[in-house]
Structures are given as C-alpha cells and as structure tokens.
Amino acid sequence: MCGIICYCGKKQAIPILINGLKRLEYRGYDSAGFAVVENGAIGKNGRNNKNRRNIVVKAKGRVDHLEKKKIGLDVDATFGIAHTRWATHGKPSQVNAHPQTDCANKISVVHNGIIENYLELKEELMAKGHVFKSETDTEVIAHLVEEYFEDDLEIAVLKAVERLSGTFGIAVIHADIDHQVIIVKRGSPMVVGIGDKEYLAASDSNALTPYTKKMIYLSDDEIAVLNSDEYHIKNLRNETLEKKIEILETRDYKVDKRGFEHYMLKEIFEQPVSIENAMRGRIIESEGVSKLGGLEPVLDRLKNTRQLIIVSCGTSYYAGLLGRYIFEHLTELNIEVELASEFRYRRLKLDEDVAVLALSQSGETADTLAAIKEAKRKGALVLGIVNAVGTAITQITDAGVYNHAGPEIGVASTKIYTSQLVIQTLMALLIGRYQGVSFIEGSEIINALIRLPDQVREILKNADQIKEIAHKYSRYKNFLYIGRLFNYPTAMEGALKLKEISYIHAEGYAAGEMKHGPISLIDRNFPTVAIVPDDLTLDKMISNMQEIKARNGKILSVTNANVPQVEKISNDIIVVPRTIPILQPILNIIPLQLFAYYIAKEKGRDIDKPRNLAKSVTVE
Ligand code: G6P
C-alpha cells in the first residue's frame, strides 16, 4: 500500500527518491510521484529562495512510468518527498497521485492513511476560497497548511494536524523554506533515518537501508523536522523529545530475483532456507524443547496464561487458524483465532491471564495494529510473530519472535506463511514442555522440524510435474479446495493463493462442510483440490472425495502416501514427503503455492503485483 520516502541533505534528491520508491514498490500501489524544490536562483537578482520552483512530477502506474516521463528528473534539488499511492479516495490517476499541493503550488504533501474528516475540512477551505484539484483526502492537508502558514512551516503543520482526525503518516515541504522536510505520524508508521550529514524518512525502513541503518521510529502524535544539518523531534504540544536512535539489525538480504522470473517463485524456492532460519538457534535437541529469546522476558507470565487469542489478516490469518490446532495439540491453552478486523467488535474478556498473539509479515497491517492496541488497553499480554524488523507491531508488543525470513516482495505471501507455522510450533512446544508434553514427544517434534527443509527441497525438485498439472487445470474458472483438521487451513490458504494471483474464483472449505452447500456447485467444470494426508482424517476425506466423484467432479489430490483408494478417485495426484501430522501442512502448501503460480503465469498475470492488492495494508 502507500509508501513515503523523503530526503534532506547535500546529495541530489531525485535519484534517492526514485530509488526509495522502487524499494517501496513491493507494497502494491497504482501511482507514484515526487516533489522537490529546485536549488539556486531563478530570478534576475541572483539567489532568491522566495522564487524557488516547487517541482512536482506524478504518474499513474509504475515508478518506471514516472522515470519515463523524463520531466524534472534532472532538476538540481537536494531535498524532497515522494510517494507510491494505493487509491482509497478517488481513482488511480495522475491528478490523484501524491504529492498534493496547495493553491499557490508551494506546499507539497504526501500522506499514508485516511483523513476521516476531510469532507468537512474541504468544504470549510473551499468556502475560504481554496481551489481543489483532486478527489483525495490528502489535498486538504496541503490547503490547511497553506491556511495556517505565515513564515514557519513547523507551526503551520502543527496547527493543521490539530484539525485532522484519522490515521496518517505525512511529509510536507514548502518551496520558500530551504531544506526542511516535516514528518508527522499518527497511526501510520514513519521512521527517520539518520545519515552522514543527511536525513531521510520513510514509512518503511526498507526504503532507507541503502543510506543508513540508524533509525528513529516515531510514535503516534510526534513530528520530526529534518533540515540539512540537524533534525529535531517534538510532540504535538511543541515540546522537544529525546528519541533513541536504533540500529536496524537486519541481515543484508539481497532484494533481487536471483534469476527467478518472479519474486514469488524465488520466495517459494527460498522456503528450505526460511524454514531453517526460523529455527536457527531456537532448538535445544538435548532437552526436546525450543528456546525463544524474544519471549524470555515474559515466559513466567506466558506459562500461567489460560487463553491465547491469535489475531491476524490474510495469509497470516490462515497461519493463525493452523496455529490454533498446533497450540491446542501441544499446550493446555484455550485458543481462539480471530480476524484482526473483527477482533475490535468482539466483547471479549481480556485480562492479564490472556495473551494475544499478532502474526504479521509486514508488522504494520492497520487492522492487526488496531487489534493489539485494543488488547493492550484491556490488559492482555501482547505478543507478535513479525518478519519486518523494527516495525510498528514490534514496538507495541510486550515480546515477540522475528521470522528472519528476509524481505518478502511478492504480494502473495509464501515463505512467511510456512515460517509462521514453524515459529508457532516452536512457541507451542516451549509452552507445552511446561505442561503435558514429554521429552519424547518434544524430541519427535524437533526431529520432524529438522527434517523439514530437506523435505521441502524434495517437493521443489518436482516443480515441473506441478507445472504440467497446472497447465491441465488452467482453463477452469472455479475451484473448490477441501481439507480437514490441520489441513482445513491449508485448503483455505491454497484457495487464497490461486485467487490472489490468477484471479480465478476458488473457495477453501472444511471437507465436512462440503455437503452443506458447495457440493451443489460441483460438476465436470468445477474441479476440487483435496488435501488428503494419510492421518486420522483419511477415511472421511475419501468419503468426501467419493461424493465429488459421484457428481463428475475432477479431483487433484495432494497426499503424503501411496493410498490406492486416493489414487483411484483422483484425476491427478501430487505426493509430498511425510512428516508428523501437525507439520504436514507446511509440506502440503508448497505444491499448492506452485500450482497457483504456474496457473497465474499461464494466464499472463502480474504475479508479484496482482491487481488491486497491496503487500502492506495500512488502512483499516
Ligand atoms: C495483505 C497481503 C497478504 C498478507 C496480508 C496480511 O493482504 O497481500 O499477503 O497476508 O496483507 O499482512 P501481514 O503483513 O500482516 O502478514
């Protein structure tokens, strides 16, 4: 979703802004733009700041469309702001792209989030004579700042922000104020990067890492003022704050496709390593237990927790659904899983005996953030499993575990899903070993975990077979995915992968529920993907598959054994290695990720950036 990058220093700003936008591209967006103030004089009387040009360049579509415009790219400018936009108010278009400007085209604003009272502000400003150009909520900020500006941009921004309700991360520049970028955060992440005689800011530290690892994470209602030779941070009462500079300890992951055609394919193939990284240093084989340093400060509280509520969105939600079975299997906790966006409407009794666990790749999904803020307010212990280091969720949680999976760029999550499953297993094992789980059981789980990366490698060796199967199925317009128990979430995640990137309708269902509705859809043109491992659900799964067969439905099965009955009913079959039932979904999802990928590829879809989707969803 929307991304912000800002620069203030001595280097040419435009290449840095464009490079930053490219590093934000993975988030998903539909237009992009930047604003800089041209250095030097343009009037006859030599240098005259008051006449400096505010250059705003915007384009619908990708950042390379912005570059292809070639307008303004060679401007001599050493400070500026830039943005990738994912439309909320007003369609994707050049005029709605950010930066938005005031009437005099001197003030430029980029904004993530939503201004909830923009309509009333717009009416008020129009009545005062302000002329609006776009349909965005963002434009009101530029006009409000214009309204309050006398000669101090900082004061004008403070006054404007006082009038705004909603969530935002904002950056503002003024053509008459030399080398000053003002950043404000409320509810939408903003981080300041401290470079060598230069300052940067972004909504995502990923955009800053080529320039600095020194970060200051702004909290809500804080304002950062970046100049060319100093910066300061204040609260909205105009009081100066001393904020800690944190060193972003991210491993230097390469953000390129490493020869793969798409990031998604690369990330699917990275899973043996991301699974290994999720476990690295976190297993004590000799004691049949896991060790999660990030949870140590809260371990005593966690041992006495009676209920665990997992909150998340999208693929992370399906990982949570599977987490329910994993925690239930290994611990004595009562487990609930809730969509983060629904959590706030529940009337749940949360107290200090309850832990709320947020799962999030990006660490900044707005609904997940809102859910854990609510949980904190009510006194629950708040934990996180997050991939993106230092992000908003990691700052709010009481404790947590990082995935250490490296950046995931493809919008459709793959390696983080399997990594989230591994880490939930480690967490459940950690708690479970203080409860009923024996050393032997713990050791069995650990042995199975250790074998996983090689088993994933084995599946990936068969990618060509899955590609052929995908080719056979690519003409269908609807799919049903079914599974039971541990593989019910696998069915939902498999279906989600297909719809996200191929735009084919697919539903994931608990196999037992099929006869209560979806079976009416089944005919020879409505195939089913059945996840049918050889476990206690096998017989019932076979019965469900028979019911589909009896209605001429085609069946593609994913299984972990050569079961003659499954072979007989299935039109196609993918066999994956066998592991213990709680970990089997980690292996079962891999062919389904590849299946979705190859169908989307055959259909010529924009796999890494599917239409309308965003990697980081920063609006509720
Ligand atoms: C978006 C992404 C999904 C992701 C979901 C939750 O919808 O496209 O891939 O699963 O957000 O994101 P999170 O970063 O919180 O895991």
mmCIF file of N, CA and C and ligand atoms in Angstrom, residues 313-316 359-363 365 368 411-413 420 500 614-615 617, ligand 1:
data_model
loop_
_atom_site.group_PDB
_atom_site.id
_atom_site.type_symbol
_atom_site.label_atom_id
_atom_site.label_comp_id
_atom_site.label_asym_id
_atom_site.label_seq_id
_atom_site.Cartn_x
_atom_site.Cartn_y
_atom_site.Cartn_z
ATOM 1 N N CYS A 313 -4.411 -11.118 9.655
ATOM 2 C CA CYS A 313 -5.201 -10.879 8.429
ATOM 3 C C CYS A 313 -4.611 -11.706 7.283
ATOM 4 N N GLY A 314 -5.430 -11.949 6.286
ATOM 5 C CA GLY A 314 -4.951 -12.574 5.041
ATOM 6 C C GLY A 314 -4.294 -13.914 5.297
ATOM 7 N N THR A 315 -3.164 -14.106 4.634
ATOM 8 C CA THR A 315 -2.427 -15.365 4.795
ATOM 9 C C THR A 315 -2.008 -15.568 6.243
ATOM 10 N N SER A 316 -1.658 -14.493 6.913
ATOM 11 C CA SER A 316 -1.265 -14.623 8.326
ATOM 12 C C SER A 316 -2.431 -15.147 9.157
ATOM 13 N N LEU A 359 0.129 -12.128 14.296
ATOM 14 C CA LEU A 359 1.007 -12.659 13.255
ATOM 15 C C LEU A 359 1.002 -11.646 12.116
ATOM 16 N N SER A 360 2.169 -11.204 11.706
ATOM 17 C CA SER A 360 2.201 -10.228 10.617
ATOM 18 C C SER A 360 3.548 -10.230 9.925
ATOM 19 N N GLN A 361 3.532 -10.411 8.617
ATOM 20 C CA GLN A 361 4.768 -10.331 7.853
ATOM 21 C C GLN A 361 5.314 -8.919 7.928
ATOM 22 N N SER A 362 4.450 -7.958 7.588
ATOM 23 C CA SER A 362 4.903 -6.567 7.421
ATOM 24 C C SER A 362 5.116 -5.859 8.743
ATOM 25 N N GLY A 363 4.416 -6.320 9.784
ATOM 26 C CA GLY A 363 4.495 -5.628 11.066
ATOM 27 C C GLY A 363 3.763 -4.309 11.076
ATOM 28 N N THR A 365 0.285 -4.017 9.403
ATOM 29 C CA THR A 365 -1.098 -4.114 8.938
ATOM 30 C C THR A 365 -2.011 -3.360 9.909
ATOM 31 N N THR A 368 -4.393 -5.294 12.247
ATOM 32 C CA THR A 368 -3.688 -6.065 13.277
ATOM 33 C C THR A 368 -3.168 -5.121 14.370
ATOM 34 N N VAL A 411 3.456 -10.041 -3.549
ATOM 35 C CA VAL A 411 2.299 -9.673 -2.720
ATOM 36 C C VAL A 411 1.687 -10.916 -2.068
ATOM 37 N N ALA A 412 1.608 -12.000 -2.816
ATOM 38 C CA ALA A 412 1.040 -13.223 -2.248
ATOM 39 C C ALA A 412 2.090 -13.863 -1.337
ATOM 40 N N SER A 413 1.753 -13.992 -0.070
ATOM 41 C CA SER A 413 2.733 -14.474 0.902
ATOM 42 C C SER A 413 2.949 -15.980 0.764
ATOM 43 N N GLN A 420 5.788 -18.747 9.643
ATOM 44 C CA GLN A 420 4.869 -18.507 10.778
ATOM 45 C C GLN A 420 4.425 -19.823 11.406
ATOM 46 N N GLU A 500 -5.720 -14.865 -5.442
ATOM 47 C CA GLU A 500 -4.907 -13.640 -5.395
ATOM 48 C C GLU A 500 -4.167 -13.386 -6.700
ATOM 49 N N ALA A 614 -2.338 -5.140 -2.164
ATOM 50 C CA ALA A 614 -1.159 -4.459 -1.632
ATOM 51 C C ALA A 614 -0.455 -5.402 -0.681
ATOM 52 N N LYS A 615 0.839 -5.248 -0.594
ATOM 53 C CA LYS A 615 1.616 -6.117 0.299
ATOM 54 C C LYS A 615 1.415 -5.711 1.754
ATOM 55 N N VAL A 617 -0.978 -3.583 4.157
ATOM 56 C CA VAL A 617 -2.292 -2.930 4.141
ATOM 57 C C VAL A 617 -2.388 -1.992 5.344
HETATM 58 C C1 G6P B 1 -2.118 -8.287 2.544
HETATM 59 C C2 G6P B 1 -1.126 -9.119 1.759
HETATM 60 C C3 G6P B 1 -1.192 -10.563 2.226
HETATM 61 C C4 G6P B 1 -0.969 -10.640 3.723
HETATM 62 C C5 G6P B 1 -1.940 -9.742 4.490
HETATM 63 C C6 G6P B 1 -1.563 -9.621 5.954
HETATM 64 O O1 G6P B 1 -3.408 -8.643 2.204
HETATM 65 O O2 G6P B 1 -1.394 -9.043 0.371
HETATM 66 O O3 G6P B 1 -0.193 -11.312 1.555
HETATM 67 O O4 G6P B 1 -1.133 -11.953 4.135
HETATM 68 O O5 G6P B 1 -1.911 -8.430 3.952
HETATM 69 O O6 G6P B 1 -0.324 -8.971 6.052
HETATM 70 P P1 G6P B 1 0.702 -9.092 7.230
HETATM 71 O O7 G6P B 1 1.858 -8.226 6.798
HETATM 72 O O8 G6P B 1 0.029 -8.537 8.458
HETATM 73 O O9 G6P B 1 1.072 -10.507 7.401
#
